[in-house]
Amino acid sequence: MTIEHEILVIAAKSYGLFYLIGLSVIVLAYTFWPSNKKPFERAAKSIMEDEDRPWQ
Amino acid sequence: MMVSQLTVGERQLALVLLILMAVWGLVMTLAGADGLFQAQGTLIFLYSLGGIFLVLSGYFLPPPAANREDRYYDDPTKAGIILAMIWALIAMFVGDWVAWLLAYPEMTFDAAWASFGRLRPVHTTGIIFGFGGNALIAASLHVVQRTSRARLPDQLSPWFVLFGYNLFCLLAVSGYLIGITQSKEYAEPEWYADIWLVVVWVTYFILYLRVLARRKEPHIYVANWYFMAFILVVAVLHIVNNLALPIAFNHVKSYSAFSGVQDAMTQWWYGHNAVAFFLTAGFLGMLYYFLPKRAERPIYSYRMSIIGFWGITFFYMWAGSHHLHYTALPTWVQTLGMTFSAMLLVPSWIAAGNALMTLNGAWHRVRDDATLRFMMVAAVFYGLSTFEGSFMAIRPVNALSHYTDWTIGHVHAGALGWVALITFGTIYSLVPWLWKKERMYSPKLVEVHFWLALAGVLIYVFAMWNSGIIQGLMWRTYDDAGTLAYSFVESMEAMHPYYIARAIGGLLFLIGTAVGSYNIWRTIRMPESAGVVETPVPEPAARPVLRSGE
Amino acid sequence: MFNIHYRLERYSIRFAIGVLIVASIGGFVEIAPLFTIDETVESAPDMRVYTPLELAGRNIYIREGCYACHSQMIRTLRDEVERYGPYSLAAESQYDHPMLWGSKRTGPDLARIGGKYSDDWHVAHLNNPRDVVPPSVMPSYRWLGETELSRQDLVLDLKALQRLGVPYSEEMVTNATADAYGQAMPDSDEAEGVAERYGDATHIRDFDGNRQKVTELDALIAYLQILGRLTDAAYQNPALQKLGGPK
């Protein structure tokens, strides 16, 4: 039981770190990927448009 | 109004569902082993019966026009707003009442239900789930339709979500008064109510996905990400934290599946993430839609909102253990919680900064428009209380602040300053839009509400900072002889003036809410303004039905 | 085109799963090891379970929301140890479903309140706290002493806890109702079985000073008087009673 627990703790601590770094890289890359600029800008403006009724 | 918008098939299905609920209530009443279980069953039965009468009263109305697909379905949002305001009035009143109880403890009239311990969860549940939850359901249904350019897929499931959810709130709140609680903070309702909430919540999630699936706009606007995270993660938290074994299926009582240190960790993993995904993610969804709309400027940086989203989704989950510093929880878990709490400041301030930068160039509007000012101040309070939260998660700071009123002050900076203010800003925007009015009945009263609310929060928070820090210091002060300088009772006596100040701050906030409710009510009753309007479907004069507040 | 996310979020279900994965890892990393751990909970071989009367008292404590103002967790800080006693060990709440560590001290910590005051003091205090502590802001709980304790469900209570892993014996479960009566009625026939099943150190006495019936006040005081006393583990280690203070 003790060994299992220690393994779990070590895995949690080390894997957690890699996971953190990996995730940050993915999110940042996605966010600043040049080709994503346009859809984002469009999305930001899209809610400002008239919204009287659903699109058909 | 409500029933007339349901198709005939939906009316039938509604009746079937309500009859099933009534049977459920009846079974609980008849099979219940004690008065408590029977009382809760009777409540479910009567609630469902009310619903059955409501549906029957409109059952033979002409079916809704076939062109309803041309419009968004806003009736549930309207009802949600009204329900949110009703809950706000009730729960803030109870909150202020218990605040006075701490200054004048004799006001319990020797009645069990009127004592602090039973009323306090009425306040917390009423605010978080009653006020906050209804506002979130209302706002999210509005936003998801607009940003998807698609109408809700049917007319029944939003009502099921709304009324089912309010049944949960009623079961919870009435249960506390008669002594039903599982004592997990912010998750007090017992097992049968918890199961019911799962049913409602799954329906909510599916409804949300169905709207998104119907969307005409390919990109999902970021506000919806926050709403989705709110719905989804709250479901997970709720299910895990409430795992419990009822002593029998006709009893209210259950025992938590976890014990001791595991239970503590699960409880605060839930507690902290309820703050994160209910009181933060959900309301950020509101912010990211309604603030740009009201300011008439697109969000300052869409990219920042994405980074903020993943940051909050990722970091918050690790932070719960900062509620358990210096306890029997293993130290490495405490350290982990502290580290991630500090890192949380980054995505939190990204969100707050993003909101404030959006207002750049629109400050004249903030000055003139109290509604926008509600949202602006909410963003400021969000920034302040997230900073405070990260600060308090540092172990030595927590050594002082934990168990004291400082925590209460922090929570209210978040709940009053952030959650309530952004909600009022949202509601003041939504009411004229949805009820097709040119503006609120009285912009002056919005202004009055704003200043009452702001004064109330500030008095409240400063009173609690003072009392909390004094308390914390008195508990740890030693005299020259090396013994503790103050008895606990002395620290308690020192709190009295602050408890009165806090109750006054809360009273101001409550009065503001009452003023706001009056204003909203008058706005709804105003004649529709010409010009703003696409002609609504002619409605039978059933409008007051909505306000019955079921 | 690096458009994973764009595609991802076009398909909202996959997006939802993404959120779920990202969000659940933190909780998993923090909580999972606590369930395999043996060291989290130090061994306390002498620890006994709550008697039915104490458990009933605990449920009253929960029902009245006492946990909203009283913590049951002494932290590893010098001033806390000196004010309240040895800091709380994980083992001490290992049978607590749910735990009542609390988060606020409007009133003092109660983790080691057991034995600190007499039963009479508790009776007076619960009837009107201001009779014994004039500046107290605690509500009066006068009705507890007038309300007879409902005992018929205790068998179910113990059975549920037994199924969750609390070491109640079959005998304890079967006799729960009688034991709850006997513990507060020292002269009754039922009293003998309590000591037999829960140990000689168990408090068997009339807690509330009312010999006519077993009241909710009996149960609550029985619970308060055992808080911190279910095991001696915290008292056996002198190191726990002194601490260097917060660093």
XYZ file of N, CA and C in Angstrom, chain A residues 50-56, chain B residues 67-72 145-146 148-151 216 436 533-536:
75
model
N -26.627 43.276 -35.109
C -28.037 43.232 -34.761
C -28.472 41.793 -34.501
N -29.259 41.618 -33.468
C -29.588 40.255 -33.071
C -31.063 40.072 -32.869
N -31.829 40.719 -33.696
C -33.256 40.705 -33.480
C -33.860 39.310 -33.540
N -33.396 38.538 -34.474
C -34.009 37.227 -34.643
C -32.980 36.208 -35.137
N -33.293 34.940 -35.002
C -32.348 33.891 -35.438
C -32.108 33.963 -36.933
N -30.965 33.470 -37.355
C -30.715 33.349 -38.794
C -31.502 32.170 -39.317
N -32.032 32.365 -40.515
C -32.810 31.252 -41.066
C -31.961 30.390 -41.979
N -44.687 30.292 -37.208
C -43.474 31.067 -37.507
C -42.669 31.389 -36.258
N -42.884 30.663 -35.172
C -42.147 30.956 -33.941
C -40.647 30.789 -34.119
N -40.266 29.979 -35.102
C -38.830 29.777 -35.332
C -38.128 31.070 -35.744
N -38.919 32.084 -36.121
C -38.320 33.364 -36.500
C -37.813 34.150 -35.312
N -38.189 33.701 -34.137
C -37.838 34.497 -32.967
C -37.062 33.657 -31.968
N -36.283 34.379 -31.165
C -35.668 33.701 -30.027
C -36.744 33.424 -28.986
N -28.559 31.670 -27.403
C -29.403 31.840 -28.595
C -28.848 32.933 -29.498
N -28.486 34.073 -28.886
C -28.005 35.200 -29.691
C -26.715 34.853 -30.408
N -25.471 31.993 -31.096
C -25.572 30.887 -32.056
C -26.483 31.256 -33.206
N -27.201 32.369 -33.072
C -28.194 32.787 -34.059
C -29.214 31.684 -34.256
N -29.561 31.041 -33.181
C -30.513 29.928 -33.276
C -31.451 29.959 -32.083
N -32.677 29.562 -32.322
C -33.663 29.518 -31.266
C -33.485 28.255 -30.432
N -26.072 28.673 -36.371
C -25.803 29.075 -37.748
C -24.436 29.734 -37.832
N -39.148 44.682 -24.421
C -39.356 45.666 -25.494
C -39.707 47.042 -24.950
N -39.678 47.648 -31.518
C -40.322 46.356 -31.431
C -40.439 45.597 -32.739
N -40.178 44.337 -32.698
C -40.768 43.448 -33.664
C -42.081 43.055 -33.003
N -43.142 42.990 -33.756
C -44.422 42.762 -33.092
C -44.431 41.417 -32.404
N -44.758 41.407 -31.142
C -44.805 40.123 -30.444
C -46.046 39.345 -30.856
